[in-house]
Short mmCIF file of C-alpha atoms and ligand atoms in Angstrom, two decimals:
data_model
loop_
_atom_site.label_atom_id
_atom_site.label_comp_id
_atom_site.label_asym_id
_atom_site.label_seq_id
_atom_site.Cartn_x
_atom_site.Cartn_y
_atom_site.Cartn_z
CA MET P 1197 -38.81 -38.14 18.33
CA MET P 1198 -36.31 -35.57 17.13
CA LYS P 1199 -34.99 -35.92 13.63
CA GLN P 1200 -31.60 -37.67 13.51
CA VAL P 1201 -29.21 -36.85 10.70
CA TYR P 1202 -25.94 -38.77 10.61
CA LEU P 1203 -23.34 -36.81 8.64
CA ASP P 1204 -20.15 -38.35 9.99
CA ASN P 1205 -19.62 -41.22 7.54
CA ALA P 1206 -15.89 -40.45 7.29
CA ALA P 1207 -15.64 -41.48 10.96
CA THR P 1208 -17.67 -44.63 10.54
CA THR P 1209 -20.73 -45.89 8.67
CA MET P 1210 -23.95 -47.71 9.45
CA VAL P 1211 -23.50 -51.46 8.97
CA HIS P 1212 -25.67 -52.82 6.14
CA LYS P 1213 -28.45 -55.18 7.25
CA GLU P 1214 -27.16 -57.75 4.73
CA VAL P 1215 -23.67 -57.50 6.27
CA ILE P 1216 -25.06 -58.22 9.75
CA GLU P 1217 -26.95 -61.24 8.40
CA THR P 1218 -23.78 -62.55 6.73
CA MET P 1219 -21.77 -62.10 9.92
CA ASP P 1220 -24.48 -63.67 12.04
CA ALA P 1221 -24.06 -66.98 10.23
CA TYR P 1222 -20.33 -67.09 11.04
CA TYR P 1223 -20.85 -66.09 14.67
CA GLY P 1224 -23.56 -68.74 14.91
CA ASP P 1225 -23.60 -72.14 13.23
CA LEU P 1226 -20.44 -71.68 11.15
CA TYR P 1227 -17.99 -70.96 13.97
CA GLY P 1228 -15.21 -73.31 12.83
CA ASN P 1229 -11.52 -72.37 12.81
CA PRO P 1230 -10.26 -71.98 9.22
CA SER P 1231 -6.98 -73.67 10.20
CA SER P 1232 -8.72 -76.94 11.16
CA ILE P 1233 -8.48 -79.67 8.55
CA TYR P 1234 -11.93 -81.20 9.05
CA ASP P 1235 -14.76 -80.09 6.84
CA PHE P 1236 -16.33 -77.79 9.45
CA GLY P 1237 -13.12 -75.74 9.62
CA GLN P 1238 -12.71 -75.81 5.87
CA THR P 1239 -16.13 -74.20 5.44
CA ALA P 1240 -14.76 -71.13 7.21
CA LYS P 1241 -11.56 -71.32 5.17
CA LYS P 1242 -13.55 -71.35 1.93
CA ALA P 1243 -15.56 -68.35 3.07
CA ILE P 1244 -12.37 -66.38 3.73
CA ASN P 1245 -10.91 -67.27 0.38
CA SER P 1246 -14.05 -66.28 -1.41
CA ALA P 1247 -13.96 -62.96 0.52
CA ARG P 1248 -10.37 -62.52 -0.68
CA GLU P 1249 -11.52 -62.90 -4.30
CA THR P 1250 -14.34 -60.41 -3.88
CA ILE P 1251 -12.19 -57.79 -2.21
CA ALA P 1252 -9.37 -58.24 -4.72
CA SER P 1253 -11.79 -57.63 -7.57
CA VAL P 1254 -12.72 -54.18 -6.20
CA ILE P 1255 -9.19 -52.91 -6.94
CA ASN P 1256 -8.25 -55.24 -9.83
CA ALA P 1257 -5.80 -57.21 -7.69
CA LYS P 1258 -5.40 -60.99 -7.40
CA ALA P 1259 -6.85 -62.84 -4.43
CA ASP P 1260 -3.40 -63.91 -3.19
CA GLU P 1261 -2.34 -60.27 -2.99
CA ILE P 1262 -4.95 -59.49 -0.30
CA TYR P 1263 -4.03 -59.93 3.40
CA PHE P 1264 -6.70 -59.42 6.06
CA THR P 1265 -5.81 -57.29 9.07
CA GLY P 1266 -7.42 -55.75 12.13
CA GLY P 1267 -8.33 -52.53 10.29
CA GLY P 1268 -6.97 -49.52 8.42
CA SER P 1269 -4.51 -48.45 11.11
CA GLU P 1270 -2.90 -51.86 11.25
CA SER P 1271 -2.65 -51.99 7.46
CA ASP P 1272 -0.91 -48.59 7.34
CA ASN P 1273 1.49 -49.60 10.14
CA TRP P 1274 2.28 -52.89 8.49
CA ALA P 1275 2.84 -51.42 5.02
CA ILE P 1276 5.26 -48.77 6.25
CA LYS P 1277 7.13 -50.61 9.01
CA GLY P 1278 7.15 -53.90 7.10
CA VAL P 1279 8.46 -52.48 3.83
CA MET P 1280 11.09 -50.28 5.50
CA ALA P 1281 12.41 -53.17 7.61
CA ALA P 1282 12.57 -55.60 4.71
CA ASN P 1283 14.34 -53.14 2.42
CA ARG P 1284 16.86 -51.73 4.90
CA LYS P 1285 19.71 -52.60 2.53
CA LYS P 1286 18.29 -50.38 -0.17
CA GLY P 1287 17.81 -47.38 2.10
CA ASN P 1288 16.01 -45.72 4.95
CA HIS P 1289 14.11 -42.86 3.31
CA ILE P 1290 10.32 -42.49 3.25
CA ILE P 1291 8.34 -39.82 1.43
CA THR P 1292 4.87 -38.96 2.69
CA SER P 1293 2.65 -35.88 2.87
CA LYS P 1294 1.70 -33.45 5.62
CA ILE P 1295 -1.98 -34.37 5.41
CA GLU P 1296 -1.86 -38.14 6.00
CA HIS P 1297 -4.04 -39.87 8.57
CA HIS P 1298 -2.32 -40.27 11.94
CA ALA P 1299 -1.98 -44.01 11.27
CA VAL P 1300 0.58 -43.03 8.62
CA LEU P 1301 2.02 -39.85 10.16
CA HIS P 1302 2.63 -41.27 13.62
CA THR P 1303 4.14 -44.42 12.11
CA CYS P 1304 6.55 -42.27 10.11
CA GLU P 1305 7.37 -40.21 13.22
CA TYR P 1306 8.07 -43.41 15.12
CA LEU P 1307 10.42 -44.60 12.37
CA ALA P 1308 12.12 -41.19 12.27
CA LYS P 1309 12.99 -41.66 15.95
CA ASN P 1310 14.52 -45.02 15.07
CA GLY P 1311 17.02 -44.19 12.38
CA TYR P 1312 14.81 -43.63 9.35
CA GLU P 1313 14.54 -40.42 7.34
CA VAL P 1314 11.17 -38.97 6.41
CA THR P 1315 10.26 -36.22 3.94
CA TYR P 1316 6.82 -34.65 4.45
CA LEU P 1317 5.52 -33.14 1.20
CA ASN P 1318 3.55 -29.90 1.28
CA VAL P 1319 0.11 -29.56 -0.21
CA ASP P 1320 -1.42 -26.56 -1.96
CA SER P 1321 -4.47 -24.67 -0.70
CA ASP P 1322 -6.76 -27.34 -2.22
CA GLY P 1323 -4.85 -30.14 -0.49
CA LEU P 1324 -3.02 -31.49 -3.55
CA ILE P 1325 0.63 -32.54 -3.43
CA SER P 1326 2.98 -31.25 -6.12
CA LEU P 1327 4.26 -33.96 -8.47
CA SER P 1328 7.46 -32.01 -9.15
CA GLU P 1329 8.13 -31.61 -5.42
CA LEU P 1330 7.61 -35.37 -5.09
CA GLU P 1331 10.02 -36.12 -7.90
CA GLU P 1332 12.65 -33.78 -6.44
CA ALA P 1333 12.33 -35.43 -3.03
CA ILE P 1334 13.23 -38.89 -4.36
CA ARG P 1335 16.77 -39.96 -3.57
CA GLU P 1336 18.98 -42.97 -4.10
CA ASN P 1337 17.94 -44.32 -0.68
CA THR P 1338 14.19 -43.72 -1.04
CA VAL P 1339 12.42 -47.00 -0.38
CA LEU P 1340 8.79 -45.99 -0.01
CA ILE P 1341 6.38 -43.27 -1.07
CA THR P 1342 3.20 -43.31 1.05
CA ILE P 1343 0.52 -40.86 -0.06
CA MET P 1344 -3.16 -41.22 0.79
CA PHE P 1345 -5.69 -41.79 -1.99
CA ALA P 1346 -8.27 -39.36 -0.60
CA ASN P 1347 -8.14 -37.22 2.52
CA ASN P 1348 -10.51 -38.03 5.38
CA GLU P 1349 -10.99 -34.40 6.45
CA ILE P 1350 -11.15 -32.32 3.29
CA GLY P 1351 -11.91 -35.07 0.75
CA THR P 1352 -9.21 -34.11 -1.75
CA ILE P 1353 -8.28 -36.95 -4.13
CA GLN P 1354 -4.59 -37.09 -5.08
CA PRO P 1355 -3.26 -37.75 -8.62
CA ILE P 1356 -2.67 -41.40 -7.72
CA LYS P 1357 -1.77 -42.77 -11.15
CA GLU P 1358 0.79 -39.99 -11.67
CA ILE P 1359 2.32 -40.70 -8.24
CA GLY P 1360 2.44 -44.42 -9.07
CA ASP P 1361 4.16 -43.70 -12.38
CA ILE P 1362 6.80 -41.50 -10.71
CA ALA P 1363 7.45 -44.14 -8.03
CA LYS P 1364 7.84 -46.83 -10.67
CA ARG P 1365 10.15 -44.71 -12.82
CA HIS P 1366 12.45 -44.11 -9.84
CA GLY P 1367 12.35 -47.64 -8.44
CA ALA P 1368 10.55 -46.66 -5.22
CA LEU P 1369 7.58 -48.54 -3.80
CA PHE P 1370 4.20 -46.83 -3.59
CA HIS P 1371 1.77 -47.39 -0.72
CA THR P 1372 -1.57 -45.59 -0.56
CA ASP P 1373 -3.94 -45.30 2.40
CA ALA P 1374 -7.17 -45.80 0.48
CA VAL P 1375 -9.42 -46.17 3.52
CA GLN P 1376 -11.64 -43.27 2.39
CA ALA P 1377 -11.54 -44.22 -1.28
CA PHE P 1378 -11.99 -48.01 -1.38
CA GLY P 1379 -15.53 -48.83 -2.49
CA HIS P 1380 -16.32 -45.14 -2.96
CA VAL P 1381 -14.39 -44.30 -6.14
CA PRO P 1382 -12.86 -46.55 -8.83
CA ILE P 1383 -9.42 -47.96 -8.00
CA ASP P 1384 -7.22 -50.06 -10.27
CA VAL P 1385 -3.92 -51.02 -8.63
CA LYS P 1386 -2.46 -52.28 -11.92
CA GLU P 1387 -3.31 -49.23 -13.96
CA MET P 1388 -2.31 -46.84 -11.15
CA ASN P 1389 0.96 -48.65 -10.33
CA ILE P 1390 0.04 -49.08 -6.66
CA ASP P 1391 2.30 -51.55 -4.81
CA LEU P 1392 0.52 -51.54 -1.45
CA LEU P 1393 -2.96 -50.33 -0.48
CA SER P 1394 -4.81 -50.10 2.85
CA SER P 1395 -8.57 -50.38 3.29
CA SER P 1396 -10.94 -50.74 6.24
CA ALA P 1397 -14.38 -52.37 6.38
CA HIS P 1398 -16.14 -49.91 8.69
CA LYS P 1399 -15.82 -47.05 6.20
CA ILE P 1400 -17.93 -48.97 3.66
CA HIS P 1401 -20.86 -50.08 5.84
CA GLY P 1402 -18.95 -53.13 7.11
CA PRO P 1403 -17.83 -54.08 10.63
CA LYS P 1404 -15.18 -52.32 12.73
CA GLY P 1405 -11.83 -53.95 13.45
CA VAL P 1406 -11.26 -55.58 10.06
CA GLY P 1407 -9.37 -54.34 7.04
CA MET P 1408 -6.85 -55.48 4.49
CA LEU P 1409 -3.48 -54.71 3.02
CA TYR P 1410 -3.00 -55.31 -0.69
CA ILE P 1411 0.61 -56.29 -1.32
CA ARG P 1412 1.60 -56.62 -4.95
CA LYS P 1413 3.15 -60.02 -5.64
CA GLY P 1414 6.92 -59.99 -5.20
CA ILE P 1415 7.12 -57.02 -2.79
CA LYS P 1416 9.50 -57.57 0.12
CA ILE P 1417 7.76 -56.94 3.43
CA ASP P 1418 8.42 -58.09 7.01
CA ASN P 1419 5.64 -59.26 9.31
CA LEU P 1420 4.15 -56.89 11.82
CA ILE P 1421 2.36 -59.66 13.75
CA HIS P 1422 4.32 -62.87 14.29
CA GLY P 1423 2.81 -66.19 15.30
CA GLY P 1424 0.81 -68.82 13.43
CA ALA P 1425 0.76 -69.50 9.71
CA GLN P 1426 -2.42 -67.58 8.84
CA GLU P 1427 -2.58 -65.22 5.84
CA SER P 1428 0.15 -67.14 3.99
CA LYS P 1429 2.42 -66.78 7.06
CA LYS P 1430 2.38 -63.00 6.71
CA ARG P 1431 -0.15 -62.02 9.41
CA ALA P 1432 -0.58 -64.33 12.37
CA GLY P 1433 -3.72 -64.81 14.45
CA THR P 1434 -6.93 -66.79 14.02
CA GLU P 1435 -8.88 -65.03 11.31
CA ASN P 1436 -11.81 -62.76 12.15
CA VAL P 1437 -14.09 -64.96 10.04
CA PRO P 1438 -17.38 -63.09 10.67
CA GLY P 1439 -15.63 -59.74 10.19
CA ILE P 1440 -13.95 -60.81 6.96
CA CYS P 1441 -17.19 -62.22 5.54
CA GLY P 1442 -19.05 -59.05 6.54
CA TYR P 1443 -16.30 -56.95 4.93
CA SER P 1444 -16.65 -58.98 1.75
CA LYS P 1445 -20.42 -58.51 1.68
CA ALA P 1446 -19.98 -54.76 2.20
CA ALA P 1447 -17.36 -54.60 -0.57
CA GLU P 1448 -19.61 -56.54 -2.95
CA MET P 1449 -22.50 -54.18 -2.27
CA ALA P 1450 -20.23 -51.14 -2.64
CA MET P 1451 -18.97 -52.39 -5.99
CA ASP P 1452 -22.43 -53.21 -7.34
CA SER P 1453 -23.78 -49.79 -6.44
CA MET P 1454 -20.69 -47.65 -7.04
CA ASN P 1455 -21.67 -45.67 -10.13
CA GLU P 1456 -25.19 -45.01 -9.00
CA ARG P 1457 -24.06 -44.12 -5.48
CA MET P 1458 -21.30 -41.80 -6.69
CA SER P 1459 -23.74 -39.72 -8.68
CA TYR P 1460 -26.41 -39.74 -5.96
CA VAL P 1461 -24.06 -38.83 -3.09
CA SER P 1462 -22.07 -36.25 -5.06
CA GLY P 1463 -25.38 -34.65 -6.04
CA LEU P 1464 -26.20 -34.18 -2.36
CA ARG P 1465 -22.66 -32.92 -1.72
CA ASP P 1466 -22.97 -30.34 -4.48
CA ARG P 1467 -26.25 -29.16 -3.01
CA PHE P 1468 -24.32 -28.32 0.18
CA LEU P 1469 -21.44 -26.77 -1.79
CA LYS P 1470 -23.83 -24.50 -3.67
CA LYS P 1471 -26.28 -23.58 -0.94
CA ILE P 1472 -24.04 -22.95 2.07
CA PRO P 1473 -22.02 -20.08 0.50
CA GLU P 1474 -25.27 -18.66 -0.91
CA ALA P 1475 -26.93 -18.56 2.49
CA ILE P 1476 -24.02 -17.75 4.83
CA GLU P 1477 -21.37 -15.05 4.47
CA ASN P 1478 -17.69 -15.41 5.35
CA VAL P 1479 -17.42 -19.11 4.58
CA ARG P 1480 -14.57 -20.94 2.88
CA LEU P 1481 -14.72 -24.31 1.17
CA ASN P 1482 -11.88 -26.59 2.28
CA GLY P 1483 -10.54 -29.20 -0.13
CA HIS P 1484 -10.50 -29.30 -3.90
CA PRO P 1485 -13.75 -28.07 -5.53
CA THR P 1486 -13.98 -31.02 -7.94
CA LYS P 1487 -11.21 -33.55 -7.18
CA ARG P 1488 -12.93 -34.61 -3.97
CA LEU P 1489 -14.73 -37.58 -2.46
CA PRO P 1490 -18.41 -37.81 -3.46
CA GLY P 1491 -19.48 -37.66 0.19
CA ASN P 1492 -17.20 -34.95 1.58
CA VAL P 1493 -18.25 -31.41 2.54
CA ASN P 1494 -15.87 -29.22 4.55
CA PHE P 1495 -16.36 -25.52 5.26
CA SER P 1496 -14.75 -22.98 7.56
CA PHE P 1497 -17.04 -20.38 9.09
CA GLU P 1498 -15.25 -17.24 10.17
CA PHE P 1499 -15.87 -15.91 13.69
CA ILE P 1500 -17.08 -19.30 14.92
CA GLU P 1501 -15.71 -22.06 17.11
CA GLY P 1502 -16.12 -25.47 15.46
CA GLU P 1503 -16.78 -27.12 18.81
CA SER P 1504 -19.73 -24.85 19.56
CA LEU P 1505 -21.05 -25.48 16.08
CA LEU P 1506 -20.96 -29.25 16.68
CA LEU P 1507 -22.74 -28.96 20.02
CA TYR P 1508 -25.50 -26.78 18.62
CA LEU P 1509 -25.96 -29.05 15.60
CA ASP P 1510 -26.06 -32.05 17.93
CA MET P 1511 -28.95 -30.41 19.77
CA GLU P 1512 -30.78 -30.39 16.43
CA GLY P 1513 -30.05 -34.11 15.99
CA ILE P 1514 -27.22 -33.61 13.49
CA SER P 1515 -24.00 -35.62 13.92
CA ALA P 1516 -21.01 -33.93 12.27
CA SER P 1517 -17.31 -33.38 12.82
CA SER P 1518 -14.85 -30.52 13.07
CA GLY P 1519 -11.15 -30.03 12.50
CA SER P 1520 -10.95 -27.69 15.44
CA ALA P 1521 -8.77 -28.41 18.43
CA CYS P 1522 -10.80 -29.87 21.27
CA THR P 1523 -12.09 -32.85 19.26
CA SER P 1524 -8.63 -34.35 19.31
CA GLY P 1525 -7.68 -33.06 22.74
CA ALA P 1526 -4.93 -31.01 21.12
CA LEU P 1527 -4.34 -27.27 21.27
CA ASP P 1528 -3.72 -26.83 17.57
CA PRO P 1529 -6.38 -27.30 14.93
CA SER P 1530 -6.08 -30.25 12.57
CA HIS P 1531 -2.74 -30.74 10.81
CA VAL P 1532 -4.64 -31.01 7.53
CA LEU P 1533 -6.24 -27.57 7.83
CA MET P 1534 -2.86 -26.14 8.88
CA ALA P 1535 -1.19 -27.74 5.86
CA ILE P 1536 -3.63 -26.16 3.39
CA GLY P 1537 -2.63 -22.81 4.90
CA LEU P 1538 -5.67 -21.86 6.97
CA PRO P 1539 -4.97 -19.32 9.71
CA HIS P 1540 -5.66 -20.76 13.17
CA GLU P 1541 -8.84 -18.78 13.79
CA ILE P 1542 -10.38 -19.94 10.51
CA ALA P 1543 -9.30 -23.56 10.95
CA HIS P 1544 -11.00 -23.51 14.37
CA GLY P 1545 -14.32 -22.74 12.72
CA SER P 1546 -14.38 -25.71 10.40
CA LEU P 1547 -17.14 -28.24 9.89
CA ARG P 1548 -16.97 -31.58 8.10
CA LEU P 1549 -20.17 -33.20 6.87
CA SER P 1550 -19.62 -36.65 5.39
CA LEU P 1551 -22.55 -38.20 3.54
CA SER P 1552 -23.59 -41.69 2.52
CA GLU P 1553 -26.17 -43.44 0.39
CA PHE P 1554 -28.50 -43.24 3.41
CA THR P 1555 -28.41 -39.44 3.39
CA THR P 1556 -31.52 -37.86 1.85
CA GLU P 1557 -32.22 -34.54 0.16
CA GLU P 1558 -34.47 -33.78 3.12
CA ASP P 1559 -31.49 -34.35 5.48
CA VAL P 1560 -29.43 -31.92 3.43
CA ASP P 1561 -32.06 -29.19 3.47
CA TYR P 1562 -32.78 -29.72 7.17
CA THR P 1563 -29.05 -29.45 7.95
CA ILE P 1564 -28.60 -26.29 5.87
CA GLU P 1565 -31.60 -24.68 7.55
CA LYS P 1566 -30.31 -25.50 11.04
CA LEU P 1567 -26.77 -24.48 10.12
CA ILE P 1568 -27.91 -21.03 8.97
CA GLY P 1569 -29.61 -20.48 12.32
CA VAL P 1570 -26.76 -21.82 14.44
CA VAL P 1571 -24.08 -19.83 12.60
CA HIS P 1572 -26.18 -16.69 12.95
CA ARG P 1573 -26.67 -17.20 16.69
CA LEU P 1574 -23.01 -18.01 17.34
CA ARG P 1575 -21.84 -14.99 15.39
CA LEU P 1576 -24.09 -12.71 17.41
CA MET P 1577 -22.11 -13.90 20.45
CA SER P 1578 -18.77 -13.19 18.79
CA PRO P 1579 -17.23 -9.82 19.69
CA LEU P 1580 -14.95 -10.05 16.65
CA TYR P 1581 -17.92 -10.48 14.34
CA ILE P 1582 -19.91 -7.66 15.89
CA ARG P 1583 -16.98 -5.25 15.93
CA ARG P 1584 -16.30 -5.67 12.21
CA LYS P 1585 -19.89 -4.70 11.32
C1 PLP L 1485 -10.49 -44.39 9.28
C2 PLP L 1485 -9.19 -44.19 8.62
C3 PLP L 1485 -8.06 -44.94 8.98
C4 PLP L 1485 -8.07 -45.91 10.14
O1 PLP L 1485 -8.83 -47.05 9.88
P1 PLP L 1485 -9.32 -47.95 11.13
O2 PLP L 1485 -9.94 -49.13 10.51
O3 PLP L 1485 -10.29 -47.10 11.88
O4 PLP L 1485 -8.10 -48.28 11.92
C5 PLP L 1485 -6.89 -44.75 8.28
N1 PLP L 1485 -6.82 -43.87 7.27
C6 PLP L 1485 -7.87 -43.13 6.89
C7 PLP L 1485 -7.74 -42.19 5.74
C8 PLP L 1485 -9.09 -43.25 7.56
O5 PLP L 1485 -10.12 -42.50 7.17
#
């Protein structure tokens, strides 16, 4: 069988065996409804509340500040729409950045069409926002600042504590999309002055379709989903008990292994960061060289189409991702690569490799070897590359 190397962990991750076992129990014998008063239902209820404790402890929150949702996108939608609706009296202004996930950007665009005002902060060539630009953008009517913890394409980690401090000083609320950061790097919502935080289970080796929104106690927020009294009457719908318990198991495992995993995975990342520019000419690293997720590698290869690169790597058994156009069905390359100032033709030749604890040194070396060959072959087909020689 051909070697398979999965390097798309920013898209989704392999579910831990232990997580599947945990979920199995709640799909099987323990199928009760947590809202039922008899003991069988209460067993499920207890499991959810224990999951709430575990997940809260990952970010130094309290259990009653964690609300389970149907994933990262729902959490982002809820945080932004819910906070803006509940604080309409204070104002209608949102500050975000140009490199947010579409779950945040498209939500802001939707609100902008419905009477809200949105400021999109620029980022520098490493993908960092400017704290002074943020501070200057804050107005009397600014209700919410929503800036992602770490970017899913280029891996750049924002100065979250500094953003939280600025928000607090100016009386604005601070939401962060921490889907790529939760369980991967240390987060402390108290220390970092984070008011709302989104996370998703399937980015930490948990199941798809379950996530949470942390809402600091006392924050005014409207419901997104109306109905029954679940999640302290803030998010209706019978709880995804197996999903929540699997999420909790994944979060517990992520927390227990965090330090070890960070150094292991970032070691593999740095092997890519060192070896690719050594072996291939005309490459550019995207994202901050050091303030970046342990598992994120993102390069642009001049004179190459990212799509072709993905197809050729796929033929070698390597699963990766690109910020080039066709992936998303759009004509323009990714908004993130545009925002860090890449010219179109360079953005089109980008490759994201996202690693996990299951990635091995052998996988890294195999991928680099194949990449060298594929880039060479593709460039030989590029008239632009040949002409410049
Ligand atoms: C994956 C991701 C999301 C969406 O989460 P889902 O659970 O897939 O809805 C949101 N933001 C970021 C940064 C992500 O990486």
